mmCIF file of N, CA and C in Angstrom:
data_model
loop_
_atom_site.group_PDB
_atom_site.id
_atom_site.type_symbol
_atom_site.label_atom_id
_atom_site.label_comp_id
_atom_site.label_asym_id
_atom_site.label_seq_id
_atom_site.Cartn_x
_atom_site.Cartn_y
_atom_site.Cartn_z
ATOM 1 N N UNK A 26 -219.771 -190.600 -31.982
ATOM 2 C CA UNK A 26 -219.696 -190.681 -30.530
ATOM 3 C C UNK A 26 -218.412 -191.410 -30.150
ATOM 4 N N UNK A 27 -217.504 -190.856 -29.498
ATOM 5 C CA UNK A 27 -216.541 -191.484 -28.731
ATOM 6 C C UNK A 27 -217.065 -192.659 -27.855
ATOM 7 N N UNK A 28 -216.203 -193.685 -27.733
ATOM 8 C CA UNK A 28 -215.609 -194.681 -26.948
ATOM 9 C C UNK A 28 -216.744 -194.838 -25.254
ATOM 10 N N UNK A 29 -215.569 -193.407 -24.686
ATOM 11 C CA UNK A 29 -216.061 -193.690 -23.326
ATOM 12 C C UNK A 29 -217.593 -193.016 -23.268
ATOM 13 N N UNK A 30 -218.011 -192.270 -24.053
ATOM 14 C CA UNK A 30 -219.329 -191.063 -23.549
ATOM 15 C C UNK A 30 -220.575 -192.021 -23.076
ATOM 16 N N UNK A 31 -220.815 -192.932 -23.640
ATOM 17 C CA UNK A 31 -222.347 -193.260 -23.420
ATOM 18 C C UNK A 31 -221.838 -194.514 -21.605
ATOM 19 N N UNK A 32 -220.431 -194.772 -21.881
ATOM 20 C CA UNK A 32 -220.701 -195.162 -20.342
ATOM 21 C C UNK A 32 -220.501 -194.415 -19.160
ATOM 22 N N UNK A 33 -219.934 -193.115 -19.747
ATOM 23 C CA UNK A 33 -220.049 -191.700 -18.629
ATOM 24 C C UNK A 33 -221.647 -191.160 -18.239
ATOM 25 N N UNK A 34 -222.255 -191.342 -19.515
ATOM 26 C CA UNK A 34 -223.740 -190.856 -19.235
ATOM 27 C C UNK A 34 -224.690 -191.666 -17.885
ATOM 28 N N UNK A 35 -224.370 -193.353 -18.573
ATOM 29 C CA UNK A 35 -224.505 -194.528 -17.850
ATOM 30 C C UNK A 35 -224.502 -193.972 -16.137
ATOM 31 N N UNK A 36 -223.461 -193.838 -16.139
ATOM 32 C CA UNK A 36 -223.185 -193.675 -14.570
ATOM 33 C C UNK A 36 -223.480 -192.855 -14.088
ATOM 34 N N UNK A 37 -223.706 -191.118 -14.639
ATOM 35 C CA UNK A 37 -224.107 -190.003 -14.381
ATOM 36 C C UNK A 37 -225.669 -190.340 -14.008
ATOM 37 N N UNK A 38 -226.152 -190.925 -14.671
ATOM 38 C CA UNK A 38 -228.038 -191.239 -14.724
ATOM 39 C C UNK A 38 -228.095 -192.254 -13.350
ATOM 40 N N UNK A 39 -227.371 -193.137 -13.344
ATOM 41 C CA UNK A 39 -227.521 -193.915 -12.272
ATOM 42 C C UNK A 39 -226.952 -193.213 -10.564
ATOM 43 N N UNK A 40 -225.887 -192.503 -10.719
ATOM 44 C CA UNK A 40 -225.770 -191.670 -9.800
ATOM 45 C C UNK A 40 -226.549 -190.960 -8.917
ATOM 46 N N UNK A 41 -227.622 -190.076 -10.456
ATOM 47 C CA UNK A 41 -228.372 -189.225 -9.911
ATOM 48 C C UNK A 41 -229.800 -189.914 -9.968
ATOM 49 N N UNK A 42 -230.037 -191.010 -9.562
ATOM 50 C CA UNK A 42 -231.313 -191.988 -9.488
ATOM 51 C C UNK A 42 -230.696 -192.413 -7.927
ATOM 52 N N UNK A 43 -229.669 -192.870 -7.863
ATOM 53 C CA UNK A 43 -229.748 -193.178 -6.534
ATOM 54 C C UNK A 43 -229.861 -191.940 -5.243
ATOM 55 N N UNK A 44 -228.918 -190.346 -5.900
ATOM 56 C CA UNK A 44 -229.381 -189.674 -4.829
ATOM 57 C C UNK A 44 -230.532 -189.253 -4.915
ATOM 58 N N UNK A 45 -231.441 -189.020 -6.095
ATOM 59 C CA UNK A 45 -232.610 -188.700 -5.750
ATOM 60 C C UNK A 45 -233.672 -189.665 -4.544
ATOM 61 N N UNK A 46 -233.243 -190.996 -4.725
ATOM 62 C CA UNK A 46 -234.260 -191.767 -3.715
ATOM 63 C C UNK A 46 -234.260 -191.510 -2.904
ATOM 64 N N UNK A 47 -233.896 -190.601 -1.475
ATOM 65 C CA UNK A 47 -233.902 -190.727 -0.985
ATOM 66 C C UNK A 47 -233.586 -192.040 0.471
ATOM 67 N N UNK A 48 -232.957 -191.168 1.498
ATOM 68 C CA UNK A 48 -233.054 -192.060 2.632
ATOM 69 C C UNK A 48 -234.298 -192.022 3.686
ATOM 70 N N UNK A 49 -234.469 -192.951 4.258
ATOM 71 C CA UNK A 49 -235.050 -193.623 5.183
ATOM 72 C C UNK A 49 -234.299 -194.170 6.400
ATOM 73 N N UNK A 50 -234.910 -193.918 7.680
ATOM 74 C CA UNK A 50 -234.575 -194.762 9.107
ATOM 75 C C UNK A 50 -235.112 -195.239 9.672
ATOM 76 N N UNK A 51 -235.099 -196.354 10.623
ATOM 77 C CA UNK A 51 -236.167 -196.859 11.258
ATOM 78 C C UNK A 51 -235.959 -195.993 12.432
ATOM 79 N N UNK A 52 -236.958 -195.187 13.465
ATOM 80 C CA UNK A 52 -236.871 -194.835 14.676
ATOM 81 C C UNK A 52 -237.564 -195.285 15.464
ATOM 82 N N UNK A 53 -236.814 -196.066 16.822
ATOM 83 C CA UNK A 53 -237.457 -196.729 17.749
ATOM 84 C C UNK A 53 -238.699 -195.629 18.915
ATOM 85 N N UNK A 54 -239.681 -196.156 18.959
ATOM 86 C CA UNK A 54 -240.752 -195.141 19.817
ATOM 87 C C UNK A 54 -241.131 -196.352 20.687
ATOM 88 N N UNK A 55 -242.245 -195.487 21.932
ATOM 89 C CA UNK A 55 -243.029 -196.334 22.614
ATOM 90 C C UNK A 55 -243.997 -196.746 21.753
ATOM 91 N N UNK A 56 -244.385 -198.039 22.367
ATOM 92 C CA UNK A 56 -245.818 -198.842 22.134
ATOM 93 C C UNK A 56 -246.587 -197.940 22.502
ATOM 94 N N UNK A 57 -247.497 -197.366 21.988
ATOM 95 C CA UNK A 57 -249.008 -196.147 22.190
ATOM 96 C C UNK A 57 -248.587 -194.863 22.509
ATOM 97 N N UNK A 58 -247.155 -194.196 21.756
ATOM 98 C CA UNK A 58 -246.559 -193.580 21.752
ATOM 99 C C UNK A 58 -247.879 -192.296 20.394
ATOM 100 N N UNK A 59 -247.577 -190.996 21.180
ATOM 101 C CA UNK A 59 -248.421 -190.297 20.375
ATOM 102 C C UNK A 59 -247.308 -190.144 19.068
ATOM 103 N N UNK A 60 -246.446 -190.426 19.108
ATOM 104 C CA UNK A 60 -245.402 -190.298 17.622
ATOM 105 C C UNK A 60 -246.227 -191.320 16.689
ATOM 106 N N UNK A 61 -246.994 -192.215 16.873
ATOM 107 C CA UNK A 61 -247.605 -193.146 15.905
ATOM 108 C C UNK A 61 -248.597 -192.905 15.509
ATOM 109 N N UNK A 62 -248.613 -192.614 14.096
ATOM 110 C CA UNK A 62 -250.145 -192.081 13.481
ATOM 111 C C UNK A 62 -250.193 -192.937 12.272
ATOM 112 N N UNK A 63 -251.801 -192.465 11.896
ATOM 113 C CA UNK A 63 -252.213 -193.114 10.533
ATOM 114 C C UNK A 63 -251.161 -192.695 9.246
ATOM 115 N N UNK A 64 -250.761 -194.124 8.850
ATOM 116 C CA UNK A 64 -249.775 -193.830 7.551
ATOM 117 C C UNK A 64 -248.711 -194.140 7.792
ATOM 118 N N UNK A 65 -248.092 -194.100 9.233
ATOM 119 C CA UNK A 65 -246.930 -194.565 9.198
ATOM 120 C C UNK A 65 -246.104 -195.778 8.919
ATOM 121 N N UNK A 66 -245.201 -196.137 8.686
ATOM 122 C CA UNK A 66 -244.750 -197.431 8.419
ATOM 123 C C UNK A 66 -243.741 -198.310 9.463
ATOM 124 N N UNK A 67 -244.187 -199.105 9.998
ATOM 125 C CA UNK A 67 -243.592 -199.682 11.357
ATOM 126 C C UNK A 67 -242.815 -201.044 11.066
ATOM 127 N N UNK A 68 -242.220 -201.226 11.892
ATOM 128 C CA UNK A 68 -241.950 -202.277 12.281
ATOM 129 C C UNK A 68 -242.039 -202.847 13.702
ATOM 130 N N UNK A 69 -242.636 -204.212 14.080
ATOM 131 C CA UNK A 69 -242.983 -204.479 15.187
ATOM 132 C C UNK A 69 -241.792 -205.513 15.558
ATOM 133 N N UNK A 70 -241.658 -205.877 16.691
ATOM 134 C CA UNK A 70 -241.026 -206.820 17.516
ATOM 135 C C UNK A 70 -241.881 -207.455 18.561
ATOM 136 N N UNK A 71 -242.672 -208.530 18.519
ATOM 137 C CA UNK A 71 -243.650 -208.744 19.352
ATOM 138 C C UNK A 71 -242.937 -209.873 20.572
ATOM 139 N N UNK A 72 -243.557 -209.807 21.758
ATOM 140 C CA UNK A 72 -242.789 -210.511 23.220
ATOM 141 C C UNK A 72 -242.608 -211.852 22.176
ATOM 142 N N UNK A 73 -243.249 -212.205 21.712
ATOM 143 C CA UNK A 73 -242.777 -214.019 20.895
ATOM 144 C C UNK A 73 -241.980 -214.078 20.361
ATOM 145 N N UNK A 74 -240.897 -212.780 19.769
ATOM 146 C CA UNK A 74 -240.401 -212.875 19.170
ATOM 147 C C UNK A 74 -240.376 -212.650 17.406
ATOM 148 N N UNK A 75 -241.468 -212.934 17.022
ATOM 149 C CA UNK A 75 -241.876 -212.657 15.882
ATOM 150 C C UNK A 75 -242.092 -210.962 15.411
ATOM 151 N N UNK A 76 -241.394 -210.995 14.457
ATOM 152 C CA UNK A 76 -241.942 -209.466 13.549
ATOM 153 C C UNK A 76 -242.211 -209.053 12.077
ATOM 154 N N UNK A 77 -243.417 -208.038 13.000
ATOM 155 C CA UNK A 77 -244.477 -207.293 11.841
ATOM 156 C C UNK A 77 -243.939 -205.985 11.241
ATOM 157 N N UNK A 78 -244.084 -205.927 10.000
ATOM 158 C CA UNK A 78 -243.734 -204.498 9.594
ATOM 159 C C UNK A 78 -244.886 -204.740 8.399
ATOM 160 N N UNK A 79 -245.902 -202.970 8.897
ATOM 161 C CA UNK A 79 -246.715 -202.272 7.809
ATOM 162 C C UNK A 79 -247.221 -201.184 7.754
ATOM 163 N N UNK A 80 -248.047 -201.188 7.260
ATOM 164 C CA UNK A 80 -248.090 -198.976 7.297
ATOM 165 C C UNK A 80 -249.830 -199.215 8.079
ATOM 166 N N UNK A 81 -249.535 -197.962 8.981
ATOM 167 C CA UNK A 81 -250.729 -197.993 10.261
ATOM 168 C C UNK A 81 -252.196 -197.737 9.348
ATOM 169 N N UNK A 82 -253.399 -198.340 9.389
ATOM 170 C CA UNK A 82 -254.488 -198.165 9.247
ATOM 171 C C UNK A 82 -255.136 -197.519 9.953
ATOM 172 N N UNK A 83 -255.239 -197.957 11.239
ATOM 173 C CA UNK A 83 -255.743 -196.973 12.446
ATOM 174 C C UNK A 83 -255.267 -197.110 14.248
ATOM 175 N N UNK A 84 -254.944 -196.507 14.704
ATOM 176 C CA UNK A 84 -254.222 -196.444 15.806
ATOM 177 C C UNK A 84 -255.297 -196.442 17.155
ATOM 178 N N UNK A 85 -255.483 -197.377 18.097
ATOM 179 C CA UNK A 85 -256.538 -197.286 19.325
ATOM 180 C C UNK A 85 -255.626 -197.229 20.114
ATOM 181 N N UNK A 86 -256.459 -196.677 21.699
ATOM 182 C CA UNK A 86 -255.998 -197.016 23.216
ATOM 183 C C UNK A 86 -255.136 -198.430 23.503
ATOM 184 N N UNK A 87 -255.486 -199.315 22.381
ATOM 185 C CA UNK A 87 -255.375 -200.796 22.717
ATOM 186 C C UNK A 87 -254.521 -201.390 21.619
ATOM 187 N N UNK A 88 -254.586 -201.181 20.490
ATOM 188 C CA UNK A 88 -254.191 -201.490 19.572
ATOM 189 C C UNK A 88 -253.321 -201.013 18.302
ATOM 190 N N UNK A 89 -252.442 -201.139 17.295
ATOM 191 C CA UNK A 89 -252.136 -200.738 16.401
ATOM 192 C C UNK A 89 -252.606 -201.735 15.079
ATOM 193 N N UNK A 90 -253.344 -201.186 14.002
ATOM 194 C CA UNK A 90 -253.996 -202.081 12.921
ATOM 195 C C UNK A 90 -253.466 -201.430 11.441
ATOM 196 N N UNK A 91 -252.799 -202.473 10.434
ATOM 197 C CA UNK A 91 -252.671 -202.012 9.250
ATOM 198 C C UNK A 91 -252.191 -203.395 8.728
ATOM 199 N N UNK A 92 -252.888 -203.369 7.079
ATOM 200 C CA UNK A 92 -252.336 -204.532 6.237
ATOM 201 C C UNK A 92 -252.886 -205.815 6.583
ATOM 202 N N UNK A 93 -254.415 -205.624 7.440
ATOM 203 C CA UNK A 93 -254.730 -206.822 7.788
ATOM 204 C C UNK A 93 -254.318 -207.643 9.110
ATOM 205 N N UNK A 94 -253.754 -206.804 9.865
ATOM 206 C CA UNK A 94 -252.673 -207.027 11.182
ATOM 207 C C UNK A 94 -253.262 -206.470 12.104
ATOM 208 N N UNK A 95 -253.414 -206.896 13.552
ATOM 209 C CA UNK A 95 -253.813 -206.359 14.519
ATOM 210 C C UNK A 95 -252.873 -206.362 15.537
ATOM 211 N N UNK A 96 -252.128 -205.727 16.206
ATOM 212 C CA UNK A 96 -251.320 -206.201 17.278
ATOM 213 C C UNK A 96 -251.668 -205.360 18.231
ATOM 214 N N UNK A 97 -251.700 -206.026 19.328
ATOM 215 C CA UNK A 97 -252.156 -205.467 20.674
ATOM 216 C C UNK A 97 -251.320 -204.534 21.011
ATOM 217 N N UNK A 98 -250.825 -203.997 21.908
ATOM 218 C CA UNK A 98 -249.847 -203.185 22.947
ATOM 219 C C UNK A 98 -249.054 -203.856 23.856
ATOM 220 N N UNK A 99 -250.049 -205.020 24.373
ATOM 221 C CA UNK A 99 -249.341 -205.433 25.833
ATOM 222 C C UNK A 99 -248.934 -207.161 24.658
ATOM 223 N N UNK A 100 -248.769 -207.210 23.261
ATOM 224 C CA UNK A 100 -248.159 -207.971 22.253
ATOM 225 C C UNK A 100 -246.899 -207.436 21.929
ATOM 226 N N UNK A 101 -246.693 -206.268 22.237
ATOM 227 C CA UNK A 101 -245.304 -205.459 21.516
ATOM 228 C C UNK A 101 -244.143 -205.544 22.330
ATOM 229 N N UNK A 102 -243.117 -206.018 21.769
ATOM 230 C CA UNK A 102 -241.690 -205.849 22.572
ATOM 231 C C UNK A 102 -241.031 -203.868 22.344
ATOM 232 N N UNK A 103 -241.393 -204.080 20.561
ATOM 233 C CA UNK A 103 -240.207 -202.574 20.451
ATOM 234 C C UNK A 103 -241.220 -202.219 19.031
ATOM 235 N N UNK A 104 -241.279 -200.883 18.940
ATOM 236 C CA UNK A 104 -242.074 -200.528 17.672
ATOM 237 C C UNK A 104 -240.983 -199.489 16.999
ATOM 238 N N UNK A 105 -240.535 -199.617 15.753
ATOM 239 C CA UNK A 105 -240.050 -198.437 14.925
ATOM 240 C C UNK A 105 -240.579 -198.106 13.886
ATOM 241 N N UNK A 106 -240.284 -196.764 13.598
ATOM 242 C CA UNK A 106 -241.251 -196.311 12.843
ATOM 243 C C UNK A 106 -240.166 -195.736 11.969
ATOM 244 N N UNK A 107 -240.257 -196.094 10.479
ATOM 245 C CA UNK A 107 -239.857 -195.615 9.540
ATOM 246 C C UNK A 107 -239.968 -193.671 9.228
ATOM 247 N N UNK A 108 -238.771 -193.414 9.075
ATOM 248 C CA UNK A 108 -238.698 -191.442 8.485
ATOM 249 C C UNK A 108 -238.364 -191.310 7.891
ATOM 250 N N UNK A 109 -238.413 -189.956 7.348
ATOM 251 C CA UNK A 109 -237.532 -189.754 6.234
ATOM 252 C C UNK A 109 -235.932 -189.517 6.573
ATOM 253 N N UNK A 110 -234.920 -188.876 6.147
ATOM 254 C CA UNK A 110 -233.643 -188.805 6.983
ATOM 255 C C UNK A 110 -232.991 -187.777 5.994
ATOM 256 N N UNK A 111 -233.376 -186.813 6.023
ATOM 257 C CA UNK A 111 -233.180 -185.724 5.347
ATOM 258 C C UNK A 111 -231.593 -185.390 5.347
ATOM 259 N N UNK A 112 -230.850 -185.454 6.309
ATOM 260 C CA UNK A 112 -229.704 -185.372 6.557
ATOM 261 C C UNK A 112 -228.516 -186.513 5.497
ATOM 262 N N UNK A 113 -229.356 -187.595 5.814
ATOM 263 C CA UNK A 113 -228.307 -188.584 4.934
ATOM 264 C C UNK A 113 -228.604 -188.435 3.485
ATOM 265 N N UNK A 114 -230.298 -188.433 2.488
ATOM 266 C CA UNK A 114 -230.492 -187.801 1.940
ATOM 267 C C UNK A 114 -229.292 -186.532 1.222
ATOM 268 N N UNK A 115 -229.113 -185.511 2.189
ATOM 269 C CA UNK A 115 -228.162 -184.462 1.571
ATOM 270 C C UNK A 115 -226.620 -184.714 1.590
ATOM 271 N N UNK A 116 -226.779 -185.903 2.356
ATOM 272 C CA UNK A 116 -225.278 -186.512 2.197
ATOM 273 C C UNK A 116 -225.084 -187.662 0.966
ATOM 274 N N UNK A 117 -225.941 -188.444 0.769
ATOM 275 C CA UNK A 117 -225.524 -189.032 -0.338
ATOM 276 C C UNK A 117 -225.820 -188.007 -1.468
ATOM 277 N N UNK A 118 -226.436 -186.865 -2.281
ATOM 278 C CA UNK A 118 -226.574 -185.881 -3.026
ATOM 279 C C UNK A 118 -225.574 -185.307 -3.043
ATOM 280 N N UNK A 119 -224.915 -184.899 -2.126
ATOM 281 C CA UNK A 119 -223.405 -184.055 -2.452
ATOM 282 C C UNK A 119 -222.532 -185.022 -2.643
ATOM 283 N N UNK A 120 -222.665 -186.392 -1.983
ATOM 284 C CA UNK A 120 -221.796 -187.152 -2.844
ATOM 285 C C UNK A 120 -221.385 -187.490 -3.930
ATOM 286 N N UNK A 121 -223.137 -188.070 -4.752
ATOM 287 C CA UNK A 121 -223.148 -188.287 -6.191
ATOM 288 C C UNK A 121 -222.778 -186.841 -6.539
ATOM 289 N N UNK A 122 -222.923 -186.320 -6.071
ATOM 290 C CA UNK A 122 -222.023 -184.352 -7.230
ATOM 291 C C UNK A 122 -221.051 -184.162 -7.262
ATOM 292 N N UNK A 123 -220.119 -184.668 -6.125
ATOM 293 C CA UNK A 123 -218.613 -184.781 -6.301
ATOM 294 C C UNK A 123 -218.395 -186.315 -7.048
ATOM 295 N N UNK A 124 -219.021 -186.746 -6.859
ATOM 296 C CA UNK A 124 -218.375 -188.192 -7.974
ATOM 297 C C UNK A 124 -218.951 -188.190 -9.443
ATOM 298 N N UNK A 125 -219.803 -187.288 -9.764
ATOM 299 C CA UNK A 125 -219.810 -186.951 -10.878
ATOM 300 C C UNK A 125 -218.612 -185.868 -11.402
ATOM 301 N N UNK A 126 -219.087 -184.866 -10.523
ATOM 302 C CA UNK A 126 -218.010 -184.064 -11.034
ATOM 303 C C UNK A 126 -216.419 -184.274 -11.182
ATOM 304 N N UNK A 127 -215.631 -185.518 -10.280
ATOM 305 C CA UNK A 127 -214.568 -185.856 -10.639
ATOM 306 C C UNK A 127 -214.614 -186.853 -11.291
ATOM 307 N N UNK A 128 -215.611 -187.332 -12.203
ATOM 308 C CA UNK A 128 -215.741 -188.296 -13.352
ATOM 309 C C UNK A 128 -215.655 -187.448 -14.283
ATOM 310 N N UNK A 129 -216.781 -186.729 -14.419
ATOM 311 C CA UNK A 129 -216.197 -185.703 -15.642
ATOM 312 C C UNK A 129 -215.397 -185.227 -15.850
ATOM 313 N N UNK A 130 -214.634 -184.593 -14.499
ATOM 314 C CA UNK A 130 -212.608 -184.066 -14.828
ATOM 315 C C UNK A 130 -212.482 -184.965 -15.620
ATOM 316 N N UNK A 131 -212.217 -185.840 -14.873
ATOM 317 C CA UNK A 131 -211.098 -187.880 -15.606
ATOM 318 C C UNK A 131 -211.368 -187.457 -16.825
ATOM 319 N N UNK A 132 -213.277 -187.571 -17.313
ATOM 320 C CA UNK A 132 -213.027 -187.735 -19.117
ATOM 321 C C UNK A 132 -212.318 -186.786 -19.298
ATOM 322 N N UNK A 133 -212.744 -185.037 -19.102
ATOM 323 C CA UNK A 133 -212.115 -184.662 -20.287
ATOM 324 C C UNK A 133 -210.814 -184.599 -19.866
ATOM 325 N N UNK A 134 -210.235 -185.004 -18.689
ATOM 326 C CA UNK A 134 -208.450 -184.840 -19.130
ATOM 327 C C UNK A 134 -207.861 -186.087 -19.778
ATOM 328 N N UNK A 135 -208.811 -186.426 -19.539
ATOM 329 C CA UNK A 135 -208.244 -188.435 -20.926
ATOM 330 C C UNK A 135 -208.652 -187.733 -22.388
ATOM 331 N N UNK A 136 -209.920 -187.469 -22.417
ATOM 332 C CA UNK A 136 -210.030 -186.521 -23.928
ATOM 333 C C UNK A 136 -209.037 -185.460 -24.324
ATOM 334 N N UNK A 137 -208.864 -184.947 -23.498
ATOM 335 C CA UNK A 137 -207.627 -183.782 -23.504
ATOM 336 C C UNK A 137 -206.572 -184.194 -24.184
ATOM 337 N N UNK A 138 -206.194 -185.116 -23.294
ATOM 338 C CA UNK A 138 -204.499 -185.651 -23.918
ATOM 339 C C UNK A 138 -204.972 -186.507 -24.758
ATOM 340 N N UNK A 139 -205.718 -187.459 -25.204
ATOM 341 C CA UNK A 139 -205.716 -187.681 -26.204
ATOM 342 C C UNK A 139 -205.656 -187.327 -27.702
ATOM 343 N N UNK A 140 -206.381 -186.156 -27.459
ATOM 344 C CA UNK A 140 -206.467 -185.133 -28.804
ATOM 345 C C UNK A 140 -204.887 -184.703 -28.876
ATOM 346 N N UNK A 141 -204.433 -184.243 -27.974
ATOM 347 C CA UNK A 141 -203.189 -183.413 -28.013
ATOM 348 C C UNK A 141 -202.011 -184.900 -28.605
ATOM 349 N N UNK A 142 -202.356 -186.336 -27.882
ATOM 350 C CA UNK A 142 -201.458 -186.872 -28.694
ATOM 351 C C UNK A 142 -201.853 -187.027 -30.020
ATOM 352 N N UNK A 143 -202.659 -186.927 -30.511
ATOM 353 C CA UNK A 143 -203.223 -187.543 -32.212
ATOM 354 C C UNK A 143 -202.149 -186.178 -32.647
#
């Protein structure tokens, strides 16, 4: 095994671990907004100032409940709700593919000329 290969692999694996994770956004909604359902993952801003973030248990007229948390409605300053972000998602993926793929040029034109100088 050559020199550089196993830290080309290195980076290739880690590349394609980070675009696979996916992105995420927070999107701001109303308080008792029908966009809020069971499962979702929030973050709260409550009038005190203080904030909650957890994934919804069950959603009332009155209330939002998950993780042991109850927060009222007329408690909420701003609610966001975590998405997926499919868009950035396909933007970091074509990224890691062009930065792989002009990593792999680099090696083999360093392998290239190397051979050719020996």
């Amino acid at each position: 095994m050559k020199r550089g290969t196993f830290r080309l692999r290195e980076w290739v694996c880690l590349l394609i671990w980070f675009s696979l994770s996916g992105c995420t956004t927070f999107k701001m909604v109303t308080a008792g907004s029908p966009e809020i359902e069971v499962g979702d993952h929030v973050r709260i801003e409550k009038v005190d100032g203080s904030v909650v973030e957890f994934e919804i248990e069950s959603v009332s007229s009155e209330r939002i409940t998950g993780d042991g948390l109850s927060v009222l409605y007329a408690e909420i300053e701003t609610v966001q709700i975590r998405k997926p972000a499919p868009l950035k998602t396909a933007g970091a993926a074509t990224a890691t593919l062009l930065v792989i793929a002009a990593a792999a040029s680099i090696y083999l034109l360093v392998d290239t000329l190397e051979s050719i100088a020996d």
